[in-house]
Coordinates of C-alpha atoms in Angstrom, one line a residue:
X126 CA 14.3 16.8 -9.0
X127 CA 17.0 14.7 -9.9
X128 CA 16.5 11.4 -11.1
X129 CA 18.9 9.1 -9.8
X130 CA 19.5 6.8 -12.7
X131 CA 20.8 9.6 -14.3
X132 CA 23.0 10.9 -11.6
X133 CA 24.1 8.5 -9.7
X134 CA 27.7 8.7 -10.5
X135 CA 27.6 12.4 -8.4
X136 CA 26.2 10.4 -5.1
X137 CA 29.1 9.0 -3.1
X138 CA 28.5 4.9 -2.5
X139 CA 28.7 5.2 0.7
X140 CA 25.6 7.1 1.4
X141 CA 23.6 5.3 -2.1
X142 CA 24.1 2.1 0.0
X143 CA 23.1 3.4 3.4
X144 CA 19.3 2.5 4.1
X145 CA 17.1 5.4 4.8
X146 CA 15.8 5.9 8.1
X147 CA 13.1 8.2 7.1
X148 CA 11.5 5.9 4.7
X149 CA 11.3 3.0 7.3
X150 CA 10.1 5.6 9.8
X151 CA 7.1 6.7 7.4
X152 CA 6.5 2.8 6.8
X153 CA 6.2 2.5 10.6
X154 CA 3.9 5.3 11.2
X155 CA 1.7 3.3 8.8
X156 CA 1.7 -0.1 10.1
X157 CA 0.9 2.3 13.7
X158 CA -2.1 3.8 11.9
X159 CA -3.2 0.4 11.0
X160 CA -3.8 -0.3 14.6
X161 CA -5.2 2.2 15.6
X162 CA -7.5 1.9 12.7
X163 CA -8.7 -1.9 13.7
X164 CA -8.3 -1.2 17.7
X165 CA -8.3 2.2 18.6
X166 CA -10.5 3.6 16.2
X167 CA -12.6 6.6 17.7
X168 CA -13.7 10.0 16.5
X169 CA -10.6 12.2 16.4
X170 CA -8.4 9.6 15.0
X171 CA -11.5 8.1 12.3
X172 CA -10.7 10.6 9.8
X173 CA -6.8 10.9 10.0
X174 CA -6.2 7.1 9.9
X175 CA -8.7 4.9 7.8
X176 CA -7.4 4.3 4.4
X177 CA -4.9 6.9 4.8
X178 CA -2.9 4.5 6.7
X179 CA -3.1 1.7 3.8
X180 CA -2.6 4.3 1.1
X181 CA 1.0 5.5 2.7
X182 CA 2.0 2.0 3.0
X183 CA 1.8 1.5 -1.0
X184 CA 3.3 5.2 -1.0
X185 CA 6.2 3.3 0.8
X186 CA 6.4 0.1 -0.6
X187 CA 6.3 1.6 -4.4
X188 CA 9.4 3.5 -3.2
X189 CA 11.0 0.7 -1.8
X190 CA 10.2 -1.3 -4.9
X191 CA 12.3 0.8 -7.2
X192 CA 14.6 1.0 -4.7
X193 CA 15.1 -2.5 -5.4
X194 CA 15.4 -2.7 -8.6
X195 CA 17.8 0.3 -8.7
X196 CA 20.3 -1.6 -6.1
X197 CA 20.1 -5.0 -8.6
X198 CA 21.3 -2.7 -11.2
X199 CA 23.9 -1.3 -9.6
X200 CA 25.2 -4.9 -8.1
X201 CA 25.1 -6.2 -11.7
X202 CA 22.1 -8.6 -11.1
X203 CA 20.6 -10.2 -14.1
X204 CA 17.4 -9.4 -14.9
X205 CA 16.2 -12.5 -15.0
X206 CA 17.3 -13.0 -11.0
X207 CA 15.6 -9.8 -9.9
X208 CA 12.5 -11.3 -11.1
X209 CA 13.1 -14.9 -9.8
X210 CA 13.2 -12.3 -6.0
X211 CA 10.2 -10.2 -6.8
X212 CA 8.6 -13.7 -8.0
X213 CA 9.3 -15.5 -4.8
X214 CA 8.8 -12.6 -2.4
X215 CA 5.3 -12.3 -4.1
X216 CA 4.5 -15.9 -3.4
X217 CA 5.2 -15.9 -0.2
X218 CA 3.4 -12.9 0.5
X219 CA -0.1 -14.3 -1.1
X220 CA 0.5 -17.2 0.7
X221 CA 0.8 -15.6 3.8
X222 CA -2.4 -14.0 3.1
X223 CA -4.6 -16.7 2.0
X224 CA -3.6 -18.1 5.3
X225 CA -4.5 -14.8 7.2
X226 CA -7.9 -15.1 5.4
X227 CA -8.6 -18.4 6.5
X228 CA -8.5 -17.0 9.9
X229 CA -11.8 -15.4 8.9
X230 CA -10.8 -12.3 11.1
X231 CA -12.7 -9.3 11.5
X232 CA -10.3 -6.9 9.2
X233 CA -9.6 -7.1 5.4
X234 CA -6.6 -8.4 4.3
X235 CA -4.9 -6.8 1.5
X236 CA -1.5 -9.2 1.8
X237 CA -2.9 -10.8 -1.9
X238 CA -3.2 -7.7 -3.9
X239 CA -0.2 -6.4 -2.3
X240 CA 1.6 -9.6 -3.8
X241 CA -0.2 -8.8 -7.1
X242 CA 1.7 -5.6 -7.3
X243 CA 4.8 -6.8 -7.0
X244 CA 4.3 -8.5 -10.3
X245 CA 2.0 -6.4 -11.9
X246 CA 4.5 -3.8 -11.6
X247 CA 7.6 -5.8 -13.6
X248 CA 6.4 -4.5 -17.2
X249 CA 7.4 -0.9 -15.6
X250 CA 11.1 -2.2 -14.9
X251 CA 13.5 0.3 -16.3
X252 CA 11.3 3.1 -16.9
X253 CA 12.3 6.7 -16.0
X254 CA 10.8 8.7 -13.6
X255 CA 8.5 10.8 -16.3
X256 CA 7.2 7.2 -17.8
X257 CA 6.0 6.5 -14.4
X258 CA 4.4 9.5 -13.1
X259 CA 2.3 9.3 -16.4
X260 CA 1.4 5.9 -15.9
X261 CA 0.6 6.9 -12.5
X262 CA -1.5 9.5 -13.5
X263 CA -3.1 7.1 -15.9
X264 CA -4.0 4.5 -13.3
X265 CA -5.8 7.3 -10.9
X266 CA -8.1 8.0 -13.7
X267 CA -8.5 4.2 -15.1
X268 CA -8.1 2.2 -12.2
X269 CA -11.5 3.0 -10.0
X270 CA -14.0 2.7 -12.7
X271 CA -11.9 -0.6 -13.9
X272 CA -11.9 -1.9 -10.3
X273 CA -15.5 -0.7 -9.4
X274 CA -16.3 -3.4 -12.9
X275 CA -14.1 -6.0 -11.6
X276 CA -15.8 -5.5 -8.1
X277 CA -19.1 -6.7 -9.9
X278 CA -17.2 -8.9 -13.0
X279 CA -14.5 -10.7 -11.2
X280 CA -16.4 -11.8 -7.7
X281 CA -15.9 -14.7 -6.5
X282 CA -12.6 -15.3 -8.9
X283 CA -10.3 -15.5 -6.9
X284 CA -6.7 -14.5 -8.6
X285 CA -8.3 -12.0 -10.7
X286 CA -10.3 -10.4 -8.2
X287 CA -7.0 -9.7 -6.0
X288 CA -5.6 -8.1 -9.0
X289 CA -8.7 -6.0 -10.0
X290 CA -11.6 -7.1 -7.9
X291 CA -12.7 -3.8 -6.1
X292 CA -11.6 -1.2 -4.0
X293 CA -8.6 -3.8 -2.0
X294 CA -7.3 -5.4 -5.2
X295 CA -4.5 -4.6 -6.4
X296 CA -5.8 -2.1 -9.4
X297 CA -7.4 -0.2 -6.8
X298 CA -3.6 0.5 -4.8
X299 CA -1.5 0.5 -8.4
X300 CA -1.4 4.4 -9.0
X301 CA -0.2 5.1 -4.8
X302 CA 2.3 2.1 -5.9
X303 CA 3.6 3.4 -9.4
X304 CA 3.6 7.1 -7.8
X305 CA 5.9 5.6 -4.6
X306 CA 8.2 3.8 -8.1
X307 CA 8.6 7.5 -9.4
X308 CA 9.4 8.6 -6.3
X309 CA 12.1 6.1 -5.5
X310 CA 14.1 7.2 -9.0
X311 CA 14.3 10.7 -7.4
X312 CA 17.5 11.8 -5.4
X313 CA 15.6 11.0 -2.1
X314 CA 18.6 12.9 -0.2
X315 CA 18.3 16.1 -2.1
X316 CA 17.5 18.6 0.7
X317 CA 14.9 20.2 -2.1
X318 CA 13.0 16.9 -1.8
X319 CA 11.1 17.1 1.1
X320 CA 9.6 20.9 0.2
X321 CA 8.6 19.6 -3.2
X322 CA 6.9 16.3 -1.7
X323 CA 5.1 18.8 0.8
X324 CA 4.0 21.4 -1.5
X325 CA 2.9 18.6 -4.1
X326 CA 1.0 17.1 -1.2
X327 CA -1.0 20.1 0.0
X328 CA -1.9 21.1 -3.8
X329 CA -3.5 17.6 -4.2
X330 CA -4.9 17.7 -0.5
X331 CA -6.5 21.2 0.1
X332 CA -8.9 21.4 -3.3
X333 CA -9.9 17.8 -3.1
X334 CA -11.0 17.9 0.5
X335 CA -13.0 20.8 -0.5
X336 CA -14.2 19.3 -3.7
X337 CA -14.9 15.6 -1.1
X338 CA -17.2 18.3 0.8
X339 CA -19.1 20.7 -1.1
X340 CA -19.9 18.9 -4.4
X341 CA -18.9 15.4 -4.2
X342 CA -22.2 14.7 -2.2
X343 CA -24.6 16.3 -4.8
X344 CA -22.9 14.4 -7.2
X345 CA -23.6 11.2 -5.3
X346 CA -27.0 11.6 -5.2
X347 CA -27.6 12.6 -8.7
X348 CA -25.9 9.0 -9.5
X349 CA -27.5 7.0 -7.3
X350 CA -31.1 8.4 -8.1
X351 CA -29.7 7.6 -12.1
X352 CA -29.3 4.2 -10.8
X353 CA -31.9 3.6 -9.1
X354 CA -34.1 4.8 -11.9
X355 CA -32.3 2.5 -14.2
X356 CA -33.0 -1.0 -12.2
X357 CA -37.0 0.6 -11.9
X358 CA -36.2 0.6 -16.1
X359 CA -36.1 -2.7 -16.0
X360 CA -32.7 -4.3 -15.6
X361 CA -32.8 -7.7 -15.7
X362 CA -32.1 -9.4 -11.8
X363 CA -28.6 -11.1 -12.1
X364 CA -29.5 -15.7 -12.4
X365 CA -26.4 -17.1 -10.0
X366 CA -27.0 -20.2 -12.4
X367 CA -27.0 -18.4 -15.8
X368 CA -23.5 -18.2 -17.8
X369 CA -21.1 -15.3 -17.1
X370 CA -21.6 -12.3 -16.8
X371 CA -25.3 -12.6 -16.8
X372 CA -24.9 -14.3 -13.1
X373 CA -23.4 -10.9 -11.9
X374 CA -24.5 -8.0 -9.7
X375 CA -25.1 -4.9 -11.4
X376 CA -21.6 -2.3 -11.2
X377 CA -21.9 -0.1 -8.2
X378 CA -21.0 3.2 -10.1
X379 CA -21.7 5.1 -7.0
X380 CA -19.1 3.9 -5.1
X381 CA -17.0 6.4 -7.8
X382 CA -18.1 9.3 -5.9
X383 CA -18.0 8.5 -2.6
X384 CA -14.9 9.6 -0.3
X385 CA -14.7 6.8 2.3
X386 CA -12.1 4.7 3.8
X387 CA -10.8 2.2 1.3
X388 CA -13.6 2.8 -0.8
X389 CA -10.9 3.0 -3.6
X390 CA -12.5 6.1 -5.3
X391 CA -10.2 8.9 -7.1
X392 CA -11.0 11.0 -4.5
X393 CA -10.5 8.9 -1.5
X394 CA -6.6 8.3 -3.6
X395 CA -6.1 11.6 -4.2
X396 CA -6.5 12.9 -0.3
X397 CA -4.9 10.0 1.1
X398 CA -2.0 10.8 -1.3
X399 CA -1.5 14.2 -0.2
X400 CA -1.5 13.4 3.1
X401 CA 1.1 10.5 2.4
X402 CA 3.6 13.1 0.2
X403 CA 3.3 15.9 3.4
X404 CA 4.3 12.9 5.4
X405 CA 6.9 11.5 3.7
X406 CA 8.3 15.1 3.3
X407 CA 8.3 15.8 6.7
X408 CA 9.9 12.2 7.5
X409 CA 12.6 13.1 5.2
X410 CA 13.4 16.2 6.5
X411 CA 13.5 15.0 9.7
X412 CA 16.3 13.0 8.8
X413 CA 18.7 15.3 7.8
X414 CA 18.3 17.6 11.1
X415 CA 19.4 16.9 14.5
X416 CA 15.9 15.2 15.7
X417 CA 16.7 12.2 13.4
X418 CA 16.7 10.2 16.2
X419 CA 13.2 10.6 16.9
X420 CA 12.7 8.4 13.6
X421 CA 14.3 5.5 15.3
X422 CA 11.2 3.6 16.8
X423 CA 9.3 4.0 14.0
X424 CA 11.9 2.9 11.6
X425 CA 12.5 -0.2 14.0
X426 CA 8.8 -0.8 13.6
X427 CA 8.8 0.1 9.9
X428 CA 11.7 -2.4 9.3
X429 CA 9.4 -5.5 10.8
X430 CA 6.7 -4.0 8.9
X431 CA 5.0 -7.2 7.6
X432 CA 5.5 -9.0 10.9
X433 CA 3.7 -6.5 12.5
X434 CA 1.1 -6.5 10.0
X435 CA 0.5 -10.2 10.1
X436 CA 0.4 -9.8 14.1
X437 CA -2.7 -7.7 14.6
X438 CA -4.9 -10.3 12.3
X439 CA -3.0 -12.9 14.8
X440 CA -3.9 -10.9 17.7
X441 CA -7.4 -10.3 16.8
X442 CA -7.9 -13.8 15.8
X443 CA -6.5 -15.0 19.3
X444 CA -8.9 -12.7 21.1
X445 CA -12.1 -14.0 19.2
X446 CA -11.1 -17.6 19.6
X447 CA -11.1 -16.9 23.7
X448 CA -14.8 -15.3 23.4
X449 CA -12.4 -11.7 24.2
X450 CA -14.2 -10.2 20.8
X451 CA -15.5 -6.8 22.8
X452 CA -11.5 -6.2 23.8
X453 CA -10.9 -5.2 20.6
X454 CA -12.1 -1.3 20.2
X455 CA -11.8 -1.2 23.7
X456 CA -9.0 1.3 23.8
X457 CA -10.8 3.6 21.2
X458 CA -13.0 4.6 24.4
X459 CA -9.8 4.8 26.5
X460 CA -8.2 8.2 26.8
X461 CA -5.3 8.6 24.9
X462 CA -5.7 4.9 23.9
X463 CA -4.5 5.4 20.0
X464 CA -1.1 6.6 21.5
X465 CA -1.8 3.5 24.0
X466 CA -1.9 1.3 20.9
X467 CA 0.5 3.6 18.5
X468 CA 3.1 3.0 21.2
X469 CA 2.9 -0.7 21.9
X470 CA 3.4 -1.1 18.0
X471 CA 6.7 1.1 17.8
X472 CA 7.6 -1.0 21.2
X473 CA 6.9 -4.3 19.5
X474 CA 9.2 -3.3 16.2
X475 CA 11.8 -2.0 18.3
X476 CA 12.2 -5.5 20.5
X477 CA 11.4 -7.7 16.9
X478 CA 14.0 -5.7 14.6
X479 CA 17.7 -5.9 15.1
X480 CA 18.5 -4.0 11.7
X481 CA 17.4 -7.0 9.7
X482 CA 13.7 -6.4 10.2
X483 CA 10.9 -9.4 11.7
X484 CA 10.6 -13.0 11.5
X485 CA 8.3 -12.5 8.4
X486 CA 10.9 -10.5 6.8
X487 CA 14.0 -13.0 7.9
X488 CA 11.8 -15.8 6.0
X489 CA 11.3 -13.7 2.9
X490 CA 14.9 -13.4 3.0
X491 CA 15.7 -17.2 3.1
X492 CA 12.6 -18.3 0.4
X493 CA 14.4 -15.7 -1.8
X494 CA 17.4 -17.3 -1.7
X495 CA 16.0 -20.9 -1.6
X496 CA 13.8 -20.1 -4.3
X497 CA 17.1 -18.2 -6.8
X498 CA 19.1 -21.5 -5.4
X499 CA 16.4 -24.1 -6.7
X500 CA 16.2 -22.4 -10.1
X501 CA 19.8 -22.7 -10.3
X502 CA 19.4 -26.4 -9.6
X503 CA 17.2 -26.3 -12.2
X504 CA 19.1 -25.1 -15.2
X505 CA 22.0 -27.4 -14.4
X506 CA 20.0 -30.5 -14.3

C-alpha cells in the first residue's frame, strides 16, 4: 500500500484535492446505524449495529484526521495554525457535548472523548504510516485494561474521565482512531485498497467472533468467580469520604472479557473493526464503479455528520419533555422500521448538506476561523 506522503508527487492535484465520496458515504452509514441503534433497535439489527456503528465512525474520523493534516502540509500551513484548528474544532465539540449532556437524555454521549482525540492525537503529527499502525496496535492491547482502571480511578473527574474514564472515553476509541490515521496516509484511490481493507477485515472478524463465542464466556466466568472470591478475601469496602483512591470502587476486570456493545473490551474493538475495514472496502470500491451514485445520500448524510448526531439527542430530548418517551423504540417493533429510520436520516442529510456539510459543521467552520483570527490579534497586540 502506498503511503501517500511518500508519493504524492505521482497523484495528479486534481484528484488529491477532490473529497471522497466513499469516505463521507461510510461516515453516513454510521451516523444511520446510530439511529437505528437508539430508535429502531430490535433483534435482527441488535447485533449488526450496537457499537459497531460508533467504532466505524472513529474508523472515519481517524481517516479524516490525517486527511487533515496531510492537506495543511500540502497548503503550506504552519504547524502551529493546524493546531490552533484542531484546538478550536475540539473546543467546540466538548462544548457541544457538555451541553448535549445537560439534556440528561436517554443515550450516551461520546461528543467529549471525541473532542479528547482530536488533541490526544497531536503528539502523532507527522508520523508515517508504520509508526501508527504500531501505536495502534499498541493502544488495542493497553488501552482496555487502562480505561477499565480509569473507569474505577477517574469517576467522577470530569476531564480525565473523558479522556480515559471507561469504555466511552476517549482511550477506550484511540486505537479505531490511530488505525483510521494509518489509514488515511495510504493511497485511498489505489484500486488494490479496497481488497486489502476487506481481506484485513475478515482476518480480524472471522477468528474473533469465534473466539467472542466459544471461549470468551468460560473465560468470563473464571474471572468473575476470581473476583468474587477476592472481595469474600476481604477487600476493604471503598469510604466516599476517605482520600483518593481509597474512596474508589474496586476495577471491574471482567468487563475485559466481555463482548458487548461499547463495552470497550479488545474483543468488542477488534470485531467491530473488521466489520468497519469490510465496510469501508466495499465503500471504496463502490466508488470507482458505475454504482457510485448510490453513495450519494449517504455521503450527503455523512457530510452533516455531527448535525445529525447532535439531532437525535435533540429529538429524543423533545420527545421526553412532551411525556412522548414510549415513541422512541417504537419503530423497532414496526416492520422494516430500521430502514424506516435509516431512510429518514439519509433524507435529513441530503436536505441539511449543500456540499458544505450541516449547521454544526458551518459553525465549526466559522469558530475556526474566528478562533485562528483572534490569535492573530493576539500576537500583534
Amino acid at each position: 500500500m502506498k503511503d501517500v506522503s511518500e508519493g504524492s508527487a505521482r497523484i495528479p492535484e486534481k484528484r488529491e484535492d477532490r473529497r471522497l465520496m466513499a469516505l463521507d458515504g461510510v461516515r453516513g452509514l454510521a451516523v444511520a446505524g446510530m439511529y437505528i441503534q437508539h430508535f429502531a433497535l430490535n433483534e435482527r439489527n441488535g447485533g449488526l449495529v450496537s457499537g459497531n456503528t460508533m467504532i466505524l465512525f472513529m474508523l472515519c474520523s481517524g481517516i479524516s484526521y490525517a486527511l487533515m493534516e496531510q492537506g495543511a502540509r500540502r497548503k503550506g500551513m504552519a504547524p502551529e495554525t493546524l493546531r490552533t484548528r484542531i484546538l478550536a474544532r475540539s473546543l467546540l465539540i466538548d462544548l457541544a457535548g457538555y451541553v448535549l449532556i445537560l439534556l440528561n437524555g436517554p443515550f450516551g454521549v461520546v461528543l467529549p472523548a471525541y473532542a479528547m482525540l482530536f488533541l490526544l492525537a497531536m503528539p502523532l503529527h507527522g508520523r508515517s504510516r508504520r509508526q501508527l499502525l504500531a501505536a495502534s496496535g499498541l493502544l488495542f492491547l493497553l488501552s482496555p485494561p487502562l480505561m477499565v482502571m480509569g473507569l474505577s480511578l477517574l469517576s467522577g473527574a470530569a476531564l480525565l474521565e473523558d479522556m480515559a474514564g471507561g469504555p466511552l472515553s476517549a482511550l477506550a476509541w484511540a486505537p479505531v482512531f490511530v488505525l483510521g490515521m494509518a489509514i488515511g496516509q495510504m493511497d485511498l484511490r489505489d484500486r488494490r485498497l479496497p481488497a486489502r481493507l476487506a481481506a484485513a477485515g475478515t482476518a480480524i472478524l472471522i477468528p474473533i467472533t469465534w473466539f467472542s463465542r466459544s471461549v470468551l464466556p468460560g473465560l468470563r466466568e473464571q474471572i468473575e468467580n476470581w473476583m468474587v472470591q477476592a472481595m469474600a478475601a476481604g477487600v476493604p469496602e471503598p469510604d466516599l469520604y476517605a482520600v483518593w483512591p481509597r474512596n474508589t470502587q474496586p476495577i471491574m476486570w471482567n468487563m475485559l472479557f466481555v463482548d458487548a456493545p461499547q463495552g470497550g473490551s479488545l474483543f468488542e474493538l477488534l470485531s467491530g473493526t473488521g466489520l468497519s475495514l469490510i465496510l469501508l472496502g466495499a465503500f471504496l470500491w463502490l466508488d470507482r464503479g458505475k454504482a457510485a451514485g448510490l453513495l450519494k445520500p449517504f455521503a450527503a448524510a455523512g457530510k452533516a455528520a455531527l448535525s445529525l448526531y447532535m439531532a437525535q439527542f435533540l429529538l429524543a430530548w423533545a420527545l421526553i419533555l412532551l411525556g412522548l418517551e414510549e415513541t422512541l423504540s417504537i419503530l423497532g417493533g414496526i416492520p422494516f422500521g430500521d430502514f424506516l429510520a435509516a431512510g429518514a436520516v439519509l433524507a435529513a442529510g441530503w436536505l441539511l448538506g449543500d456540499g458544505k456539510g450541516g449547521p454544526m459543521e458551518r459553525l465549526l467552520r466559522r469558530f475556526e476561523g474566528w478562533f485562528l483570527e483572534s490569535g492573530n490579534l493576539v500576537q500583534q497586540a
